[in-house]
Amino acid sequence: MEKKNLDWANIGFAYRKTDMRYVSNYKNGAWDEGTLTADDQIVISECAGVLQYSQSCFEGLKAYTTEDGHIVTFRPDLNAQRMEDSAKRLEMPVFPKERFVDAVTQVVAANEAYVPPYGSGATLYIRPYMFGSSPVIGVKPADEYQFRILTTPVGPYFKGGAKPLTICVSDFDRAAPHGTGHIKAGLNYAMSLHAIMEAHRHGFDENMYLDPATRTKVEETGGANFLFVTRDNKVVTPKSDSILPSITRRSLVYVAKEYLGLEVEEREVLFDEVKEFAECGLCGTAAVISPVGKVVNHGQEILFPSGMEKMGPVTQKLYDTLTGIQMGHIKAPEGWIHVIK
Ligand code: PLP
Ligand code: COI
């Protein structure tokens, strides 16, 4: 298979159309058999549920070329499960988990030429998504849905790669108490757009959102969970009902305990504690682990001892171990690696 001639090291995190995508339609209470298609255009009613009432959810995972030349994905069963949770919360039909993993497999195999080579620093980002496609005008769920998966080759999510980020404490909330913060609903991202643009306009890379009820606890950013490291090398990660249960974070907690022998605390994290930590990172599929060097809260700066030049030592070990598992040079826990070919 000849790879596309792309400048893999410099593609950035942007949409680039690939050859094939997967599509399945839900009608009269059932999903059709699904198919791969070259057609990247979608034609739906002007009154479709997704257009009027934002009935949509999505997932994000990546395909990697391993050191020995296989193409693999990382824990796609967990994305399937989370999409099921999102769908249920949004009154959408569930796309069956086995079919989700099979569709991911098909669409990655069909776009093999776009899976970046081992060592290039790039990966194939996989974006499963679902939306209400039939017309609704009263506020209610649509009757018909489309499930699709697109793929696009990507580089690092944050410009500057592994350079520590500067983030600010947002005055906006990302999620409501008892709302939709724990699922991957498109609406969560729509409402974060103003906050992220404001952060960028003020020179910050990302927002730190606080818990919406008391605004005293750390939640997450617009697209990643937080990991902190204490001065005595404990890993601490916020626990909250209104953050997305990151698959990367859950995997890193396991890696920290089982591979690195570190102590891990999953608990509420007060913003007041942040200044005590030695390292801070953002973790997610797109972010992998992106180090944070500085948090700014209305002009008050918290500078982590790990500094603005490189990742802290514990963050680096977590990063190396996780990416080593994904790229196939560290043995993965049972069931983590799904081989496409
Ligand atoms: N938090 C938010 C809001 C996200 O959008 C994402 C990305 O998927 C994450 C966390 C990280 O989750 P995961 O590690 O499953 O990609
Ligand atoms: C991901 O990490 O897959 C996400 O969906 C985050 C998004 C901000 C790109």
Short mmCIF file of C-alpha atoms and ligand atoms in Angstrom, two decimals:
data_model
loop_
_atom_site.label_atom_id
_atom_site.label_comp_id
_atom_site.label_asym_id
_atom_site.label_seq_id
_atom_site.Cartn_x
_atom_site.Cartn_y
_atom_site.Cartn_z
CA MET A 1 0.00 0.00 0.00
CA GLU A 2 1.54 3.26 -1.09
CA LYS A 3 1.15 6.06 1.45
CA LYS A 4 -0.07 9.50 0.40
CA ASN A 5 2.71 11.96 -0.12
CA LEU A 6 2.00 14.27 2.83
CA ASP A 7 4.41 16.26 4.96
CA TRP A 8 3.50 14.09 7.95
CA ALA A 9 5.65 15.99 10.46
CA ASN A 10 3.87 19.28 9.73
CA ILE A 11 0.23 18.47 9.04
CA GLY A 12 -1.08 20.03 12.26
CA PHE A 13 -4.52 19.31 13.69
CA ALA A 14 -6.79 20.12 10.76
CA TYR A 15 -9.40 18.41 8.62
CA ARG A 16 -8.06 16.88 5.45
CA LYS A 17 -10.48 14.91 3.34
CA THR A 18 -9.58 11.23 2.98
CA ASP A 19 -10.91 8.73 0.44
CA MET A 20 -13.61 6.85 2.30
CA ARG A 21 -16.03 7.29 5.17
CA TYR A 22 -18.58 4.99 6.84
CA VAL A 23 -22.30 5.70 6.94
CA SER A 24 -25.32 3.95 8.40
CA ASN A 25 -28.88 5.28 8.57
CA TYR A 26 -31.48 4.70 11.26
CA LYS A 27 -35.09 4.62 10.04
CA ASN A 28 -38.31 2.94 11.21
CA GLY A 29 -36.60 1.89 14.42
CA ALA A 30 -33.60 0.08 12.89
CA TRP A 31 -30.09 0.71 11.57
CA ASP A 32 -29.41 -0.31 7.98
CA GLU A 33 -26.43 -2.54 7.17
CA GLY A 34 -24.05 0.43 6.73
CA THR A 35 -21.54 1.01 3.98
CA LEU A 36 -18.31 2.75 3.03
CA THR A 37 -18.69 5.66 0.65
CA ALA A 38 -16.45 8.12 -1.17
CA ASP A 39 -19.13 10.83 -0.85
CA ASP A 40 -18.17 13.40 1.80
CA GLN A 41 -21.36 15.45 1.40
CA ILE A 42 -24.48 15.07 3.55
CA VAL A 43 -27.92 16.14 2.37
CA ILE A 44 -30.56 16.45 5.10
CA SER A 45 -33.84 18.26 5.70
CA GLU A 46 -33.63 21.95 6.48
CA CYS A 47 -35.55 21.08 9.63
CA ALA A 48 -33.34 18.15 10.74
CA GLY A 49 -33.08 17.61 14.50
CA VAL A 50 -29.36 18.32 14.43
CA LEU A 51 -29.85 21.69 12.74
CA GLN A 52 -32.72 22.89 14.91
CA TYR A 53 -31.98 21.43 18.35
CA SER A 54 -28.35 20.29 18.11
CA GLN A 55 -29.13 16.62 18.51
CA SER A 56 -25.67 15.24 17.89
CA CYS A 57 -22.89 13.38 19.63
CA PHE A 58 -19.47 12.20 18.58
CA GLU A 59 -16.32 10.33 19.52
CA GLY A 60 -12.61 10.69 18.84
CA LEU A 61 -9.92 8.01 18.61
CA LYS A 62 -6.77 7.43 16.61
CA ALA A 63 -5.15 4.80 14.40
CA TYR A 64 -1.41 4.30 14.80
CA THR A 65 1.26 2.54 12.76
CA THR A 66 3.24 0.42 15.19
CA GLU A 67 6.96 -0.14 15.19
CA ASP A 68 6.49 -3.51 13.44
CA GLY A 69 4.20 -2.07 10.74
CA HIS A 70 0.74 -2.97 11.99
CA ILE A 71 -2.13 -0.49 12.00
CA VAL A 72 -3.91 -0.43 15.35
CA THR A 73 -6.46 1.56 17.32
CA PHE A 74 -6.51 2.09 21.06
CA ARG A 75 -9.44 0.78 23.15
CA PRO A 76 -12.19 1.48 20.55
CA ASP A 77 -14.62 -0.53 22.69
CA LEU A 78 -14.52 2.29 25.26
CA ASN A 79 -15.40 4.86 22.59
CA ALA A 80 -18.30 2.62 21.54
CA GLN A 81 -19.50 2.47 25.15
CA ARG A 82 -19.18 6.22 25.66
CA MET A 83 -21.07 6.89 22.44
CA GLU A 84 -23.82 4.61 23.74
CA ASP A 85 -23.94 6.67 26.94
CA SER A 86 -24.06 9.91 24.94
CA ALA A 87 -26.81 8.60 22.66
CA LYS A 88 -28.99 7.51 25.56
CA ARG A 89 -28.67 10.86 27.31
CA LEU A 90 -29.67 12.65 24.08
CA GLU A 91 -32.61 10.30 23.29
CA MET A 92 -30.82 8.96 20.23
CA PRO A 93 -30.70 5.31 19.15
CA VAL A 94 -27.63 3.33 20.19
CA PHE A 95 -25.29 2.20 17.43
CA PRO A 96 -24.35 -1.33 18.58
CA LYS A 97 -20.88 -1.60 20.10
CA GLU A 98 -19.65 -4.51 17.94
CA ARG A 99 -20.81 -2.66 14.83
CA PHE A 100 -19.04 0.50 16.02
CA VAL A 101 -15.72 -1.36 16.31
CA ASP A 102 -16.30 -3.10 12.98
CA ALA A 103 -17.08 0.21 11.27
CA VAL A 104 -13.91 1.78 12.72
CA THR A 105 -11.95 -1.20 11.40
CA GLN A 106 -13.48 -0.89 7.92
CA VAL A 107 -12.99 2.83 7.57
CA VAL A 108 -9.38 2.80 8.77
CA ALA A 109 -8.52 -0.09 6.45
CA ALA A 110 -10.13 1.79 3.56
CA ASN A 111 -7.97 4.84 4.31
CA GLU A 112 -4.74 2.96 4.93
CA ALA A 113 -2.85 5.30 2.62
CA TYR A 114 -3.57 8.13 5.07
CA VAL A 115 -2.42 6.34 8.23
CA PRO A 116 0.82 8.18 9.00
CA PRO A 117 3.99 6.08 9.07
CA TYR A 118 5.60 4.96 12.32
CA GLY A 119 7.80 7.63 13.83
CA SER A 120 6.26 10.51 11.86
CA GLY A 121 4.62 12.04 14.94
CA ALA A 122 1.26 12.00 13.14
CA THR A 123 -1.73 9.66 13.49
CA LEU A 124 -5.04 9.05 11.74
CA TYR A 125 -7.77 10.75 13.75
CA ILE A 126 -11.07 8.88 13.65
CA ARG A 127 -14.27 10.80 14.24
CA PRO A 128 -17.45 8.74 14.70
CA TYR A 129 -20.54 10.93 14.96
CA MET A 130 -24.30 10.69 14.96
CA PHE A 131 -27.05 13.21 14.38
CA GLY A 132 -30.83 13.55 14.11
CA SER A 133 -31.50 13.73 10.37
CA SER A 134 -35.30 13.86 10.10
CA PRO A 135 -37.36 17.04 10.53
CA VAL A 136 -38.55 18.19 13.98
CA ILE A 137 -40.15 21.50 14.81
CA GLY A 138 -41.66 20.85 18.23
CA VAL A 139 -38.90 20.20 20.74
CA LYS A 140 -38.55 16.42 20.56
CA PRO A 141 -36.05 13.82 19.36
CA ALA A 142 -35.83 13.11 15.63
CA ASP A 143 -37.20 9.83 14.24
CA GLU A 144 -34.28 9.23 11.89
CA TYR A 145 -30.51 9.37 12.46
CA GLN A 146 -27.27 9.03 10.62
CA PHE A 147 -24.12 7.46 12.10
CA ARG A 148 -20.93 8.26 10.25
CA ILE A 149 -17.19 7.91 10.72
CA LEU A 150 -14.72 10.21 9.02
CA THR A 151 -10.97 9.98 9.28
CA THR A 152 -8.29 12.63 8.86
CA PRO A 153 -4.53 12.52 9.39
CA VAL A 154 -3.41 14.81 12.22
CA GLY A 155 -0.35 16.07 14.03
CA PRO A 156 -0.22 17.59 17.54
CA TYR A 157 -3.41 19.26 18.79
CA PHE A 158 -1.57 22.23 20.26
CA LYS A 159 0.75 24.33 18.14
CA GLY A 160 4.29 23.95 19.42
CA GLY A 161 3.93 20.22 20.09
CA ALA A 162 5.26 19.39 23.53
CA LYS A 163 5.97 22.99 24.68
CA PRO A 164 4.18 23.69 27.96
CA LEU A 165 0.90 25.55 27.59
CA THR A 166 -0.40 28.63 29.33
CA ILE A 167 -4.04 28.30 30.35
CA CYS A 168 -6.48 30.62 32.04
CA VAL A 169 -9.28 30.04 34.49
CA SER A 170 -12.47 30.67 32.55
CA ASP A 171 -15.26 32.90 33.76
CA PHE A 172 -17.62 30.75 31.70
CA ASP A 173 -18.87 27.33 32.69
CA ARG A 174 -18.53 24.40 30.34
CA ALA A 175 -21.24 22.23 31.83
CA ALA A 176 -24.18 22.58 34.19
CA PRO A 177 -24.58 20.54 37.37
CA HIS A 178 -26.65 17.48 36.31
CA GLY A 179 -26.26 18.57 32.68
CA THR A 180 -24.37 17.00 29.77
CA GLY A 181 -20.74 17.55 30.76
CA HIS A 182 -20.13 13.80 31.13
CA ILE A 183 -21.16 12.92 27.57
CA LYS A 184 -19.67 13.87 24.22
CA ALA A 185 -22.54 16.00 22.95
CA GLY A 186 -21.84 18.53 20.21
CA LEU A 187 -23.68 21.15 22.24
CA ASN A 188 -20.95 21.09 24.93
CA TYR A 189 -18.45 22.21 22.32
CA ALA A 190 -20.74 24.82 20.75
CA MET A 191 -21.05 26.53 24.10
CA SER A 192 -17.27 26.42 24.66
CA LEU A 193 -16.45 28.26 21.42
CA HIS A 194 -16.87 31.76 22.80
CA ALA A 195 -14.83 30.85 25.89
CA ILE A 196 -11.96 29.40 23.84
CA MET A 197 -11.91 32.36 21.45
CA GLU A 198 -11.82 34.75 24.40
CA ALA A 199 -8.93 32.75 25.88
CA HIS A 200 -7.05 32.91 22.57
CA ARG A 201 -7.74 36.64 22.20
CA HIS A 202 -6.09 37.12 25.59
CA GLY A 203 -3.07 35.03 24.59
CA PHE A 204 -3.94 31.76 26.36
CA ASP A 205 -3.83 28.30 24.83
CA GLU A 206 -6.82 26.86 26.65
CA ASN A 207 -9.31 27.32 29.47
CA MET A 208 -9.45 25.68 32.83
CA TYR A 209 -13.12 25.29 33.70
CA LEU A 210 -14.19 25.17 37.32
CA ASP A 211 -17.13 23.23 38.72
CA PRO A 212 -20.29 25.12 37.79
CA ALA A 213 -21.99 24.74 41.17
CA THR A 214 -19.35 26.25 43.47
CA ARG A 215 -16.56 27.42 41.13
CA THR A 216 -14.00 26.18 43.64
CA LYS A 217 -12.98 22.88 42.05
CA VAL A 218 -11.00 22.04 38.90
CA GLU A 219 -13.04 20.37 36.16
CA GLU A 220 -11.33 20.08 32.77
CA THR A 221 -10.53 22.05 29.62
CA GLY A 222 -12.68 22.25 26.49
CA GLY A 223 -11.12 19.07 25.09
CA ALA A 224 -9.05 17.28 27.72
CA ASN A 225 -8.98 16.18 31.37
CA PHE A 226 -6.36 17.35 33.87
CA LEU A 227 -3.59 15.34 35.46
CA PHE A 228 -1.49 16.83 38.24
CA VAL A 229 1.62 15.53 39.94
CA THR A 230 2.34 16.38 43.58
CA ARG A 231 5.79 17.33 44.84
CA ASP A 232 6.13 13.78 46.17
CA ASN A 233 5.26 12.22 42.79
CA LYS A 234 1.63 11.28 43.38
CA VAL A 235 -0.65 11.55 40.37
CA VAL A 236 -3.86 13.46 41.11
CA THR A 237 -6.79 13.76 38.70
CA PRO A 238 -10.12 15.51 39.25
CA LYS A 239 -13.23 13.44 39.82
CA SER A 240 -16.52 15.06 38.87
CA ASP A 241 -19.89 14.08 37.41
CA SER A 242 -19.71 16.93 34.92
CA ILE A 243 -16.44 16.11 33.14
CA LEU A 244 -15.98 13.79 30.20
CA PRO A 245 -14.67 10.39 31.34
CA SER A 246 -11.50 10.54 29.24
CA ILE A 247 -10.27 7.20 27.95
CA THR A 248 -6.72 8.57 27.93
CA ARG A 249 -7.01 9.64 31.57
CA ARG A 250 -8.43 6.27 32.63
CA SER A 251 -5.60 4.55 30.76
CA LEU A 252 -2.97 6.81 32.32
CA VAL A 253 -4.29 6.08 35.80
CA TYR A 254 -3.71 2.39 35.09
CA VAL A 255 -0.29 3.05 33.55
CA ALA A 256 0.74 5.19 36.54
CA LYS A 257 -0.22 2.48 39.03
CA GLU A 258 0.63 -0.71 37.19
CA TYR A 259 3.58 0.27 34.99
CA LEU A 260 5.21 3.05 36.97
CA GLY A 261 4.27 2.07 40.52
CA LEU A 262 2.96 5.55 41.29
CA GLU A 263 0.27 6.40 43.77
CA VAL A 264 -2.85 7.85 42.12
CA GLU A 265 -5.66 9.88 43.65
CA GLU A 266 -8.89 10.36 41.71
CA ARG A 267 -10.73 12.93 43.76
CA GLU A 268 -12.13 16.43 43.87
CA VAL A 269 -9.33 18.94 43.32
CA LEU A 270 -9.77 22.40 44.79
CA PHE A 271 -8.49 25.25 42.66
CA ASP A 272 -6.66 26.46 45.78
CA GLU A 273 -4.53 23.30 45.67
CA VAL A 274 -3.27 23.87 42.14
CA LYS A 275 -0.40 26.08 43.28
CA GLU A 276 0.93 23.17 45.37
CA PHE A 277 1.40 20.78 42.41
CA ALA A 278 4.75 20.15 40.74
CA GLU A 279 3.45 19.24 37.28
CA CYS A 280 0.26 19.64 35.29
CA GLY A 281 -0.85 18.09 32.01
CA LEU A 282 -3.89 17.88 29.75
CA CYS A 283 -4.82 14.41 28.61
CA GLY A 284 -7.03 13.23 25.80
CA THR A 285 -6.96 11.54 22.42
CA ALA A 286 -6.13 14.76 20.59
CA ALA A 287 -3.99 16.24 23.39
CA VAL A 288 -2.24 12.91 24.25
CA ILE A 289 -0.54 14.50 27.31
CA SER A 290 0.16 18.15 26.73
CA PRO A 291 2.14 19.77 29.54
CA VAL A 292 0.86 22.92 31.23
CA GLY A 293 3.51 25.34 32.46
CA LYS A 294 1.34 28.15 33.74
CA VAL A 295 -2.23 28.74 34.96
CA VAL A 296 -3.50 32.31 35.14
CA ASN A 297 -6.49 33.28 37.27
CA HIS A 298 -7.45 36.91 36.71
CA GLY A 299 -3.84 38.05 36.52
CA GLN A 300 -2.61 35.78 39.29
CA GLU A 301 -0.05 33.38 37.87
CA ILE A 302 0.69 29.86 39.00
CA LEU A 303 3.96 28.63 37.54
CA PHE A 304 4.61 24.93 37.90
CA PRO A 305 8.16 23.99 38.93
CA SER A 306 8.41 21.91 35.72
CA GLY A 307 8.69 25.24 33.89
CA MET A 308 7.90 26.49 30.37
CA GLU A 309 10.50 24.54 28.41
CA LYS A 310 9.65 20.87 28.75
CA MET A 311 7.34 18.32 30.33
CA GLY A 312 7.82 17.52 33.98
CA PRO A 313 9.62 14.21 34.66
CA VAL A 314 6.56 12.24 35.81
CA THR A 315 4.43 13.59 32.95
CA GLN A 316 7.20 12.55 30.56
CA LYS A 317 7.26 9.00 31.97
CA LEU A 318 3.49 8.74 31.63
CA TYR A 319 3.69 10.07 28.08
CA ASP A 320 6.49 7.70 27.07
CA THR A 321 4.73 4.67 28.53
CA LEU A 322 1.32 5.42 27.03
CA THR A 323 2.67 6.22 23.56
CA GLY A 324 5.00 3.20 23.85
CA ILE A 325 1.95 1.00 24.39
CA GLN A 326 0.11 2.64 21.48
CA MET A 327 3.09 2.37 19.12
CA GLY A 328 3.74 -1.23 20.07
CA HIS A 329 7.11 -1.12 21.79
CA ILE A 330 5.74 -1.59 25.30
CA LYS A 331 3.48 -4.56 26.00
CA ALA A 332 -0.14 -3.45 26.28
CA PRO A 333 -2.62 -4.64 28.88
CA GLU A 334 -5.00 -7.29 27.55
CA GLY A 335 -7.61 -5.82 25.18
CA TRP A 336 -6.15 -2.32 24.80
CA ILE A 337 -4.84 -2.67 21.25
CA HIS A 338 -7.23 -3.43 18.40
CA VAL A 339 -5.29 -4.60 15.36
CA ILE A 340 -6.74 -3.42 12.07
CA LYS A 341 -4.10 -5.11 9.90
N1 PLP B 1 -12.59 16.10 27.86
C1 PLP B 1 -13.20 16.60 26.79
C2 PLP B 1 -14.14 17.73 26.98
C3 PLP B 1 -12.94 16.07 25.51
O1 PLP B 1 -13.53 16.59 24.43
C4 PLP B 1 -12.02 15.01 25.39
C5 PLP B 1 -11.74 14.42 24.08
O2 PLP B 1 -12.26 13.43 23.70
C6 PLP B 1 -11.42 14.52 26.54
C7 PLP B 1 -11.72 15.08 27.76
C8 PLP B 1 -10.46 13.39 26.47
O3 PLP B 1 -11.11 12.16 26.29
P1 PLP B 1 -10.40 10.96 25.59
O4 PLP B 1 -9.17 10.67 26.36
O5 PLP B 1 -11.39 9.84 25.70
O6 PLP B 1 -10.13 11.36 24.19
C1 COI B 2 -10.48 14.22 21.21
O1 COI B 2 -9.49 14.31 21.93
O2 COI B 2 -10.68 13.24 20.48
C2 COI B 2 -11.49 15.24 21.17
O3 COI B 2 -12.57 14.98 20.76
C3 COI B 2 -11.15 16.59 21.62
C4 COI B 2 -11.42 17.62 20.60
C5 COI B 2 -11.25 18.92 21.30
C6 COI B 2 -10.55 17.52 19.41
#
